[in-house]
């Protein structure tokens, strides 16, 4: 017999939210645990006392889990407990491997079971940051845009008038670098010397400077340390150039996201135009090629696909298709 644990949360105590959350949790348990629906003996659900509008067991029955015994109970109120939480214990026949499932904020309940990192590497314009943001939102985990950190270093160097080809001057600048990554409403904010530079670092002229400064060993050492610390504290999706090869070589999920140069140049062109920048497509294509060359040919942690990374060529794929593909690969393994 198998005993599969799981938990999820709802944003508010409404029948609709409870229905959706329970259906999603049970569907995920079924997706990750072979033939659980057919071999299910019973499903025991419990909910925190702030959930009163629908029995989770009723939601389970409505979600199609009606062929087994269902039971739900209310938990006592415990100070500091995760609010609006629904827990489940699924008992099923068989001895297939058991995979517990903690979704939404409930993943924090069992960090030991559910903490994982997803490494998304690839050249600029491959769509990896859009995909990474979507994945993080759908999996309810953190998104860390590591390129933003190199961009912030480049901004600081340019403000301080530091020559990027003078590594000792850059190293001296790093000693006083106050770079913090904060999250507001799920969005990453890059704070440089107490100032939010999230928009500023997207300026086109920062891109090439970031590519140059990121080739320096002292810069990479400092950024990689920060990235590893963030990734060690929670589940997250990191996008960059060296996540799968150098930052988190043991990440359980690695993808190398790429696309042809013209496709990437077109995407960057549309993105910059939408932000109101005047851009020349041909110049952009050349710049992308040059950045690729810089990033791939530098001596330290060059842009390269890790041997165990899954290659995703997004040239002819929509964002939805890429996200669905990556999610499937993740769910096969978690
Ligand atoms: O992804 P992006 O365009 O925001 O990255 C800016 C530059 O930073 C990019 O040219 C290469 C560098 N970078 C890096 O070397 N390693 C990373 N993990 C992320 C970015």
mmCIF file with all atom_site columns, C-alpha atoms and ligand atoms in Angstrom, residues 124 128 145-148 150-151 202 207 210-211 214 220 227 239-243 268 291 295 298, ligand 1:
data_model
loop_
_atom_site.group_PDB
_atom_site.id
_atom_site.type_symbol
_atom_site.label_atom_id
_atom_site.label_alt_id
_atom_site.label_comp_id
_atom_site.label_asym_id
_atom_site.label_entity_id
_atom_site.label_seq_id
_atom_site.pdbx_PDB_ins_code
_atom_site.Cartn_x
_atom_site.Cartn_y
_atom_site.Cartn_z
_atom_site.occupancy
_atom_site.B_iso_or_equiv
_atom_site.pdbx_formal_charge
_atom_site.auth_seq_id
_atom_site.auth_comp_id
_atom_site.auth_asym_id
_atom_site.auth_atom_id
_atom_site.pdbx_PDB_model_num
ATOM   1  C CA . UNK A 1 124 ? 19.779 36.545 -25.048 1.00 0.00 ? 124 UNK A CA 1
ATOM   2  C CA . UNK A 1 128 ? 14.197 32.105 -21.449 1.00 0.00 ? 128 UNK A CA 1
ATOM   3  C CA . UNK A 1 145 ? 17.055 36.704 -13.240 1.00 0.00 ? 145 UNK A CA 1
ATOM   4  C CA . UNK A 1 146 ? 20.828 36.423 -12.881 1.00 0.00 ? 146 UNK A CA 1
ATOM   5  C CA . UNK A 1 147 ? 21.472 38.627 -15.929 1.00 0.00 ? 147 UNK A CA 1
ATOM   6  C CA . UNK A 1 148 ? 19.972 41.521 -13.942 1.00 0.00 ? 148 UNK A CA 1
ATOM   7  C CA . UNK A 1 150 ? 25.512 41.474 -14.082 1.00 0.00 ? 150 UNK A CA 1
ATOM   8  C CA . UNK A 1 151 ? 23.588 44.368 -15.571 1.00 0.00 ? 151 UNK A CA 1
ATOM   9  C CA . UNK A 1 202 ? 17.269 47.207 -19.308 1.00 0.00 ? 202 UNK A CA 1
ATOM   10 C CA . UNK A 1 207 ? 23.513 45.004 -22.410 1.00 0.00 ? 207 UNK A CA 1
ATOM   11 C CA . UNK A 1 210 ? 26.983 43.601 -18.846 1.00 0.00 ? 210 UNK A CA 1
ATOM   12 C CA . UNK A 1 211 ? 28.365 41.091 -21.308 1.00 0.00 ? 211 UNK A CA 1
ATOM   13 C CA . UNK A 1 214 ? 30.424 39.338 -16.742 1.00 0.00 ? 214 UNK A CA 1
ATOM   14 C CA . UNK A 1 220 ? 31.447 36.125 -11.491 1.00 0.00 ? 220 UNK A CA 1
ATOM   15 C CA . UNK A 1 227 ? 22.953 33.250 -6.617  1.00 0.00 ? 227 UNK A CA 1
ATOM   16 C CA . UNK A 1 239 ? 17.932 31.995 -15.829 1.00 0.00 ? 239 UNK A CA 1
ATOM   17 C CA . UNK A 1 240 ? 21.360 32.896 -17.107 1.00 0.00 ? 240 UNK A CA 1
ATOM   18 C CA . UNK A 1 241 ? 24.305 31.551 -19.066 1.00 0.00 ? 241 UNK A CA 1
ATOM   19 C CA . UNK A 1 242 ? 26.112 29.312 -16.579 1.00 0.00 ? 242 UNK A CA 1
ATOM   20 C CA . UNK A 1 243 ? 23.443 28.112 -14.154 1.00 0.00 ? 243 UNK A CA 1
ATOM   21 C CA . UNK A 1 268 ? 14.469 41.904 -28.909 1.00 0.00 ? 268 UNK A CA 1
ATOM   22 C CA . UNK A 1 291 ? 27.183 39.247 -27.435 1.00 0.00 ? 291 UNK A CA 1
ATOM   23 C CA . UNK A 1 295 ? 29.422 35.165 -23.776 1.00 0.00 ? 295 UNK A CA 1
ATOM   24 C CA . UNK A 1 298 ? 35.046 33.996 -22.470 1.00 0.00 ? 298 UNK A CA 1
HETATM 25 O O1 . LIG B 2 .   ? 20.324 37.703 -19.774 1.00 0.00 ? 1   LIG B O1 1
HETATM 26 P P1 . LIG B 2 .   ? 20.818 39.163 -19.911 1.00 0.00 ? 1   LIG B P1 1
HETATM 27 O O2 . LIG B 2 .   ? 20.840 39.660 -21.325 1.00 0.00 ? 1   LIG B O2 1
HETATM 28 O O3 . LIG B 2 .   ? 20.067 40.080 -18.976 1.00 0.00 ? 1   LIG B O3 1
HETATM 29 O O4 . LIG B 2 .   ? 22.360 39.129 -19.387 1.00 0.00 ? 1   LIG B O4 1
HETATM 30 C C1 . LIG B 2 .   ? 23.202 40.236 -19.469 1.00 0.00 ? 1   LIG B C1 1
HETATM 31 C C2 . LIG B 2 .   ? 24.643 39.736 -19.631 1.00 0.00 ? 1   LIG B C2 1
HETATM 32 O O5 . LIG B 2 .   ? 25.083 39.125 -18.424 1.00 0.00 ? 1   LIG B O5 1
HETATM 33 C C3 . LIG B 2 .   ? 24.852 38.707 -20.729 1.00 0.00 ? 1   LIG B C3 1
HETATM 34 O O6 . LIG B 2 .   ? 25.429 39.259 -21.900 1.00 0.00 ? 1   LIG B O6 1
HETATM 35 C C4 . LIG B 2 .   ? 25.792 37.690 -20.172 1.00 0.00 ? 1   LIG B C4 1
HETATM 36 C C5 . LIG B 2 .   ? 25.839 37.954 -18.712 1.00 0.00 ? 1   LIG B C5 1
HETATM 37 N N1 . LIG B 2 .   ? 25.349 36.846 -17.898 1.00 0.00 ? 1   LIG B N1 1
HETATM 38 C C6 . LIG B 2 .   ? 26.260 35.900 -17.501 1.00 0.00 ? 1   LIG B C6 1
HETATM 39 O O7 . LIG B 2 .   ? 27.422 35.949 -17.892 1.00 0.00 ? 1   LIG B O7 1
HETATM 40 N N2 . LIG B 2 .   ? 25.869 34.893 -16.676 1.00 0.00 ? 1   LIG B N2 1
HETATM 41 C C7 . LIG B 2 .   ? 24.601 34.798 -16.264 1.00 0.00 ? 1   LIG B C7 1
HETATM 42 N N3 . LIG B 2 .   ? 24.260 33.808 -15.427 1.00 0.00 ? 1   LIG B N3 1
HETATM 43 C C8 . LIG B 2 .   ? 23.648 35.748 -16.681 1.00 0.00 ? 1   LIG B C8 1
HETATM 44 C C9 . LIG B 2 .   ? 24.051 36.760 -17.515 1.00 0.00 ? 1   LIG B C9 1
#
